[in-house]
Structures are given as C-alpha cells and as structure tokens.
Short mmCIF file of C-alpha atoms and ligand atoms in Angstrom, two decimals:
data_model
loop_
_atom_site.label_atom_id
_atom_site.label_comp_id
_atom_site.label_asym_id
_atom_site.label_seq_id
_atom_site.Cartn_x
_atom_site.Cartn_y
_atom_site.Cartn_z
CA MET H 28 43.71 93.18 -14.72
CA ARG H 29 42.00 90.17 -16.28
CA ARG H 30 44.39 87.74 -17.98
CA PRO H 31 43.20 87.13 -21.65
CA PHE H 32 42.08 83.52 -22.14
CA ILE H 33 41.75 81.82 -25.47
CA ALA H 34 40.16 78.32 -25.55
CA GLY H 35 39.67 76.10 -28.57
CA ASN H 36 36.44 74.01 -28.67
CA TRP H 37 37.11 71.20 -31.05
CA LYS H 38 33.58 69.92 -30.76
CA MET H 39 33.19 66.46 -32.48
CA ASN H 40 36.25 66.88 -34.69
CA SER H 41 39.70 65.30 -35.18
CA THR H 42 41.20 61.99 -34.93
CA ARG H 43 43.58 61.06 -32.12
CA ALA H 44 46.59 61.61 -34.38
CA GLU H 45 45.27 64.97 -35.69
CA GLY H 46 44.51 66.13 -32.14
CA ILE H 47 48.03 65.29 -30.92
CA ALA H 48 49.60 66.98 -33.97
CA LEU H 49 47.35 70.05 -33.51
CA VAL H 50 48.30 70.50 -29.76
CA GLU H 51 51.96 69.89 -30.61
CA GLY H 52 51.77 72.59 -33.39
CA ILE H 53 50.13 75.09 -31.02
CA ALA H 54 52.77 74.36 -28.37
CA LYS H 55 55.53 74.86 -30.84
CA GLY H 56 54.13 78.13 -31.98
CA LEU H 57 53.51 79.73 -28.64
CA ALA H 58 55.91 82.51 -27.74
CA ALA H 59 58.02 81.63 -24.63
CA ASP H 60 56.78 84.78 -22.95
CA CYS H 61 53.14 84.40 -24.01
CA SER H 62 50.97 86.08 -21.40
CA VAL H 63 47.75 84.68 -22.70
CA GLU H 64 46.06 81.65 -20.93
CA VAL H 65 45.49 79.01 -23.58
CA ALA H 66 43.36 75.87 -23.54
CA VAL H 67 42.10 73.22 -25.96
CA CYS H 68 38.93 71.22 -25.52
CA PRO H 69 39.11 68.06 -27.56
CA PRO H 70 36.54 65.27 -27.73
CA ALA H 71 36.34 63.38 -24.44
CA LEU H 72 37.78 60.24 -25.88
CA TYR H 73 41.13 62.01 -26.71
CA LEU H 74 41.49 64.00 -23.46
CA ASP H 75 44.02 61.58 -22.00
CA ALA H 76 46.15 61.72 -25.17
CA ILE H 77 45.96 65.45 -25.43
CA VAL H 78 46.83 65.98 -21.81
CA ALA H 79 49.92 63.84 -22.54
CA ALA H 80 50.72 65.64 -25.76
CA ALA H 81 50.37 69.12 -24.05
CA GLY H 82 52.99 67.86 -21.49
CA ASP H 83 54.65 70.75 -19.68
CA SER H 84 53.64 73.32 -22.31
CA PRO H 85 51.44 76.13 -21.01
CA ILE H 86 48.45 74.67 -22.82
CA GLY H 87 45.64 73.66 -20.58
CA VAL H 88 43.06 71.03 -21.41
CA GLY H 89 39.35 71.02 -20.96
CA ALA H 90 36.33 68.87 -21.72
CA GLN H 91 33.22 69.88 -23.56
CA ASN H 92 30.63 68.44 -21.12
CA ILE H 93 30.22 66.39 -17.93
CA TYR H 94 27.42 64.80 -16.03
CA PHE H 95 26.71 66.24 -12.62
CA GLU H 96 26.60 63.04 -10.52
CA ALA H 97 29.90 61.88 -8.89
CA SER H 98 29.55 58.25 -10.03
CA GLY H 99 27.08 55.48 -10.45
CA ALA H 100 24.67 53.94 -12.91
CA PHE H 101 24.72 56.67 -15.59
CA THR H 102 25.54 54.82 -18.74
CA GLY H 103 27.62 56.76 -21.29
CA GLU H 104 28.41 59.69 -18.91
CA ILE H 105 31.62 61.15 -17.59
CA SER H 106 32.03 62.84 -14.08
CA ALA H 107 34.02 66.00 -13.16
CA ALA H 108 36.24 63.89 -10.88
CA MET H 109 37.18 61.64 -13.87
CA LEU H 110 38.30 64.63 -15.89
CA LYS H 111 40.26 65.97 -12.90
CA ASP H 112 41.81 62.50 -12.50
CA ILE H 113 43.30 62.58 -16.01
CA GLY H 114 44.66 66.08 -15.72
CA CYS H 115 41.92 68.35 -17.19
CA GLN H 116 41.59 71.88 -15.78
CA TYR H 117 38.49 73.15 -17.49
CA VAL H 118 35.08 72.14 -18.71
CA ILE H 119 32.81 73.99 -21.13
CA LEU H 120 29.20 73.99 -19.83
CA GLY H 121 25.97 75.21 -21.45
CA HIS H 122 27.42 75.58 -24.87
CA SER H 123 24.62 76.50 -27.27
CA GLU H 124 24.85 73.09 -28.93
CA ARG H 125 24.24 71.44 -25.59
CA ARG H 126 21.35 73.87 -24.89
CA HIS H 127 19.75 73.70 -28.26
CA VAL H 128 20.71 70.35 -29.89
CA PHE H 129 20.61 68.36 -26.66
CA GLY H 130 17.97 70.33 -24.80
CA GLU H 131 20.01 71.21 -21.72
CA SER H 132 18.25 73.67 -19.48
CA SER H 133 19.96 76.23 -17.31
CA SER H 134 18.96 74.19 -14.22
CA LEU H 135 20.76 71.19 -15.55
CA ILE H 136 23.75 73.21 -16.47
CA ASN H 137 23.68 74.71 -12.98
CA LYS H 138 24.00 71.14 -11.38
CA LYS H 139 26.99 70.54 -13.75
CA VAL H 140 28.55 73.89 -12.68
CA HIS H 141 28.40 72.85 -9.08
CA ALA H 142 29.86 69.35 -9.87
CA ALA H 143 32.75 70.96 -11.74
CA LEU H 144 33.49 73.43 -9.05
CA ALA H 145 33.39 70.63 -6.33
CA ALA H 146 35.94 68.58 -8.43
CA GLY H 147 38.31 71.62 -8.87
CA LEU H 148 37.68 72.20 -12.59
CA VAL H 149 37.24 75.72 -14.00
CA PRO H 150 33.84 75.90 -15.63
CA ILE H 151 33.62 77.84 -18.94
CA VAL H 152 29.87 78.72 -18.84
CA CYS H 153 28.32 79.74 -22.19
CA VAL H 154 25.39 82.08 -22.61
CA GLY H 155 23.89 83.66 -25.83
CA GLU H 156 20.77 84.52 -27.65
CA LEU H 157 19.14 83.11 -30.76
CA LEU H 158 18.74 85.26 -33.84
CA GLU H 159 14.99 85.74 -33.28
CA GLU H 160 15.65 86.74 -29.68
CA ARG H 161 18.21 89.48 -30.84
CA GLU H 162 15.75 90.64 -33.56
CA THR H 163 12.95 91.06 -30.96
CA GLY H 164 15.21 92.91 -28.49
CA LYS H 165 15.43 90.15 -25.94
CA THR H 166 19.26 89.73 -25.92
CA ALA H 167 19.93 91.22 -22.54
CA ASP H 168 17.04 89.34 -20.88
CA VAL H 169 18.02 85.97 -22.34
CA VAL H 170 21.63 86.37 -21.41
CA ALA H 171 20.76 87.50 -17.83
CA GLU H 172 18.25 84.71 -17.40
CA GLN H 173 20.82 82.14 -18.51
CA PHE H 174 23.42 83.68 -16.20
CA TYR H 175 21.01 83.61 -13.18
CA GLY H 176 19.79 80.05 -13.98
CA SER H 177 23.17 78.47 -14.78
CA LEU H 178 25.00 80.03 -11.76
CA ALA H 179 22.32 79.76 -9.07
CA GLY H 180 23.82 79.02 -5.64
CA VAL H 181 27.39 79.96 -6.75
CA SER H 182 29.32 81.85 -4.06
CA ALA H 183 31.20 85.04 -4.77
CA GLU H 184 34.46 83.28 -4.33
CA GLN H 185 33.44 80.53 -6.69
CA MET H 186 32.24 83.09 -9.24
CA GLU H 187 35.65 84.66 -9.38
CA SER H 188 37.09 81.42 -10.71
CA ILE H 189 34.41 80.85 -13.31
CA VAL H 190 34.87 81.89 -16.98
CA LEU H 191 31.91 83.13 -18.84
CA ALA H 192 31.55 82.86 -22.69
CA TYR H 193 29.11 85.10 -24.54
CA GLU H 194 28.27 83.22 -27.74
CA PRO H 195 25.45 84.62 -29.86
CA VAL H 196 23.91 81.49 -31.35
CA TRP H 197 23.50 83.12 -34.68
CA ALA H 198 27.34 83.77 -34.92
CA ILE H 199 28.38 80.17 -34.09
CA GLY H 200 29.80 78.32 -37.02
CA THR H 201 28.07 80.71 -39.46
CA GLY H 202 30.87 83.10 -40.42
CA LYS H 203 28.62 85.89 -39.09
CA VAL H 204 30.67 87.37 -36.38
CA ALA H 205 29.07 89.92 -34.00
CA THR H 206 30.59 93.38 -34.55
CA PRO H 207 32.94 94.42 -31.77
CA GLU H 208 30.35 96.97 -30.70
CA GLN H 209 27.56 94.33 -30.49
CA ALA H 210 29.70 91.95 -28.54
CA GLU H 211 31.12 94.67 -26.23
CA ALA H 212 27.52 95.85 -25.45
CA VAL H 213 26.56 92.39 -24.25
CA HIS H 214 29.72 91.89 -22.27
CA ALA H 215 29.35 95.19 -20.50
CA ASP H 216 25.71 94.32 -19.67
CA LEU H 217 26.76 90.90 -18.41
CA ARG H 218 29.42 92.51 -16.21
CA LYS H 219 26.67 94.75 -14.76
CA VAL H 220 24.53 91.63 -14.05
CA ILE H 221 27.50 90.05 -12.20
CA GLU H 222 27.92 93.25 -10.20
CA ALA H 223 24.16 93.24 -9.32
CA ARG H 224 24.26 89.61 -8.31
CA TYR H 225 27.60 89.82 -6.43
CA ASN H 226 29.56 93.02 -6.23
CA SER H 227 31.89 95.19 -8.33
CA ALA H 228 35.04 93.43 -7.15
CA VAL H 229 33.79 90.06 -8.46
CA ALA H 230 32.43 91.70 -11.66
CA GLU H 231 35.90 93.15 -12.33
CA LYS H 232 37.57 89.77 -11.81
CA VAL H 233 35.35 87.53 -13.94
CA ARG H 234 36.60 86.88 -17.48
CA ILE H 235 34.12 87.00 -20.31
CA GLN H 236 35.08 85.34 -23.50
CA TYR H 237 33.44 86.03 -26.81
CA GLY H 238 32.58 83.13 -29.10
CA GLY H 239 31.16 82.87 -32.54
CA SER H 240 33.13 82.87 -35.79
CA VAL H 241 36.30 84.30 -34.19
CA LYS H 242 39.12 84.18 -36.77
CA PRO H 243 42.61 85.55 -36.96
CA ASP H 244 41.47 88.56 -38.96
CA ASN H 245 38.85 89.66 -36.48
CA ALA H 246 40.30 88.56 -33.26
CA ALA H 247 42.38 91.65 -32.37
CA GLU H 248 39.46 94.06 -32.82
CA LEU H 249 37.12 91.96 -30.70
CA LEU H 250 39.78 91.45 -28.06
CA SER H 251 40.49 95.08 -27.80
CA GLN H 252 37.17 95.85 -26.40
CA PRO H 253 37.40 96.67 -22.69
CA ASN H 254 34.95 93.92 -21.54
CA ILE H 255 36.08 91.17 -23.95
CA ASP H 256 38.68 89.09 -22.11
CA GLY H 257 39.22 86.23 -24.49
CA ALA H 258 37.64 83.96 -27.04
CA LEU H 259 36.06 80.61 -27.24
CA VAL H 260 36.98 79.40 -30.77
CA GLY H 261 35.31 76.66 -32.72
CA GLY H 262 36.25 76.17 -36.37
CA ALA H 263 39.38 78.34 -36.25
CA ALA H 264 40.75 76.24 -33.35
CA LEU H 265 41.17 73.20 -35.67
CA LYS H 266 44.34 74.48 -37.32
CA ALA H 267 47.48 75.48 -35.33
CA ASP H 268 48.14 78.50 -37.54
CA SER H 269 44.69 80.04 -37.18
CA PHE H 270 44.46 79.34 -33.38
CA LEU H 271 47.89 80.90 -32.98
CA GLY H 272 46.81 83.81 -35.06
CA ILE H 273 43.92 84.48 -32.61
CA ILE H 274 46.12 84.11 -29.67
CA ALA H 275 48.44 86.74 -31.16
CA GLY H 276 45.46 89.01 -31.35
CA ALA H 277 44.82 88.85 -27.57
P1 LIG K 1 32.87 78.87 -34.17
O1 LIG K 1 32.29 78.16 -32.79
O2 LIG K 1 34.09 79.62 -33.72
O3 LIG K 1 33.04 77.82 -35.17
O4 LIG K 1 31.80 79.80 -34.59
C1 LIG K 1 32.38 78.83 -31.61
C2 LIG K 1 31.85 77.98 -30.43
O5 LIG K 1 30.86 77.26 -30.73
O6 LIG K 1 32.34 78.01 -29.31
#
C-alpha cells in the first residue's frame, strides 16, 4: 500500500512569523495516530526556522527548488547538500511555475533530480499539461514526455523513492480543479508509463500526488481515487485549518 502524502507548497508567501505560526498550528491539529505523511515547503529563506518549528512533530520540511551543482560560483543558488544540512527531507522540482515562469526544461530538472537524490533528498517531481495541450488531446503525451525527460537516468531503486505530482497547469491557483475522473485518468496513465519504463513493482510503489486547486471540500473525493496517493497543495496550504482539512480527507 502507498502511504498518502500531503505536501504544502507555500510558494513566495508568508513572513517568518506567519510560517512558524502555520507549522505550529498544523502540528497542533494533527491527530496523534495520523497515518498520512505530511510536509510543508516554505520559502528557502525560512527553511531553517520552519525545520526548528516543526521540531519533533511528524511534519517534514521541503524546499521549492535547488541548483544542481554541489557548490561553487553560482550566485544566488542553493545546493541540495545545503538543504540536507539544515534538516530538509524533500524538494519540489519541475513545478509548473519553474517550467513556465522561469523557463526550466525537463533536462535541467533532470540534473536537479540527480543532485537531490545524491544528497539524500526526496524529489517531488511535477508534471502537467497546459490548457491548450489538454484541449488538443496532448495531455498523455506531454505528461509522458515530462516524465521521461525529468527522470532520465534514474534507477529503479531511486524511482521508488521519488514522489510524482500531476498538476494540470490550468488548475493551479485558478480554483478550477480537475474532476476526480480527469485526474484519475492521468494518474493511471502515468502509472502505466512508469511500468513501461521500469516494471510493475516500481509502478505500484511510486506515489503520485494531485495538485491544482485542492481544497478541504474536494480533497476526499480526489484522494479516494485508486491512483491518487496524495496532494500537492498551494493556496489552501497557507492556513492551518484548510491544510488540516485536506489531510483529514486523505
Ligand atoms: P494551488 O497550487 O493549490 O494554489 O492550485 C498547487 C500547486 O501549485 O502546487
């Protein structure tokens, strides 16, 4: 069985104090026997403070990006080892905002995936189609292409530890959530792509989160789909109540 995994992507939001209060609120609201894996991904500047605030609660902490080199003259960048050094466990890679606002290609994301794995971070690798790609019937091809490109050279053993997130770009931050059927269809296709690239044992182990306007009132239905193993949450991850409401739906 795949353990449900709910991660909050705070993007470029919150102050230090708000972030600490948010993680403390989530920790307080989590049931002691919560079986869901939970993580928050604050802005890089606050990671250290959020790791400290999460303390020995079950909340894991992830970053939203890295650079793929280990160290050196890369002004403004942060390495995977630096994140590991301060107690991060995860890093979101290939988020649609990185792909479409910052022009990151699957081959760049692939280098970051290898850097994250080498440092012992769990990559949360995002894939997803634009609205025009969906409307022209290209969803499956786009998602498969992003999968193959972003995960080139990843071994079967490494693949089992990677988390995928299917995030249709048209559903991110728009309030337009994919229907459970639309999301499930892409998740099932993606699992077949993993099986074709690796094998059925790997495909059965890899967790695939859904992301795009997940809210407490739509989470349970999405998360009840057989191939949806969690959620990557943006807007609704910025309030403890709504994030806890999504966790409760898992
Ligand atoms: P959203 O963002 O939940 O605000 O739509 C999701 C994401 O970008 O991961």
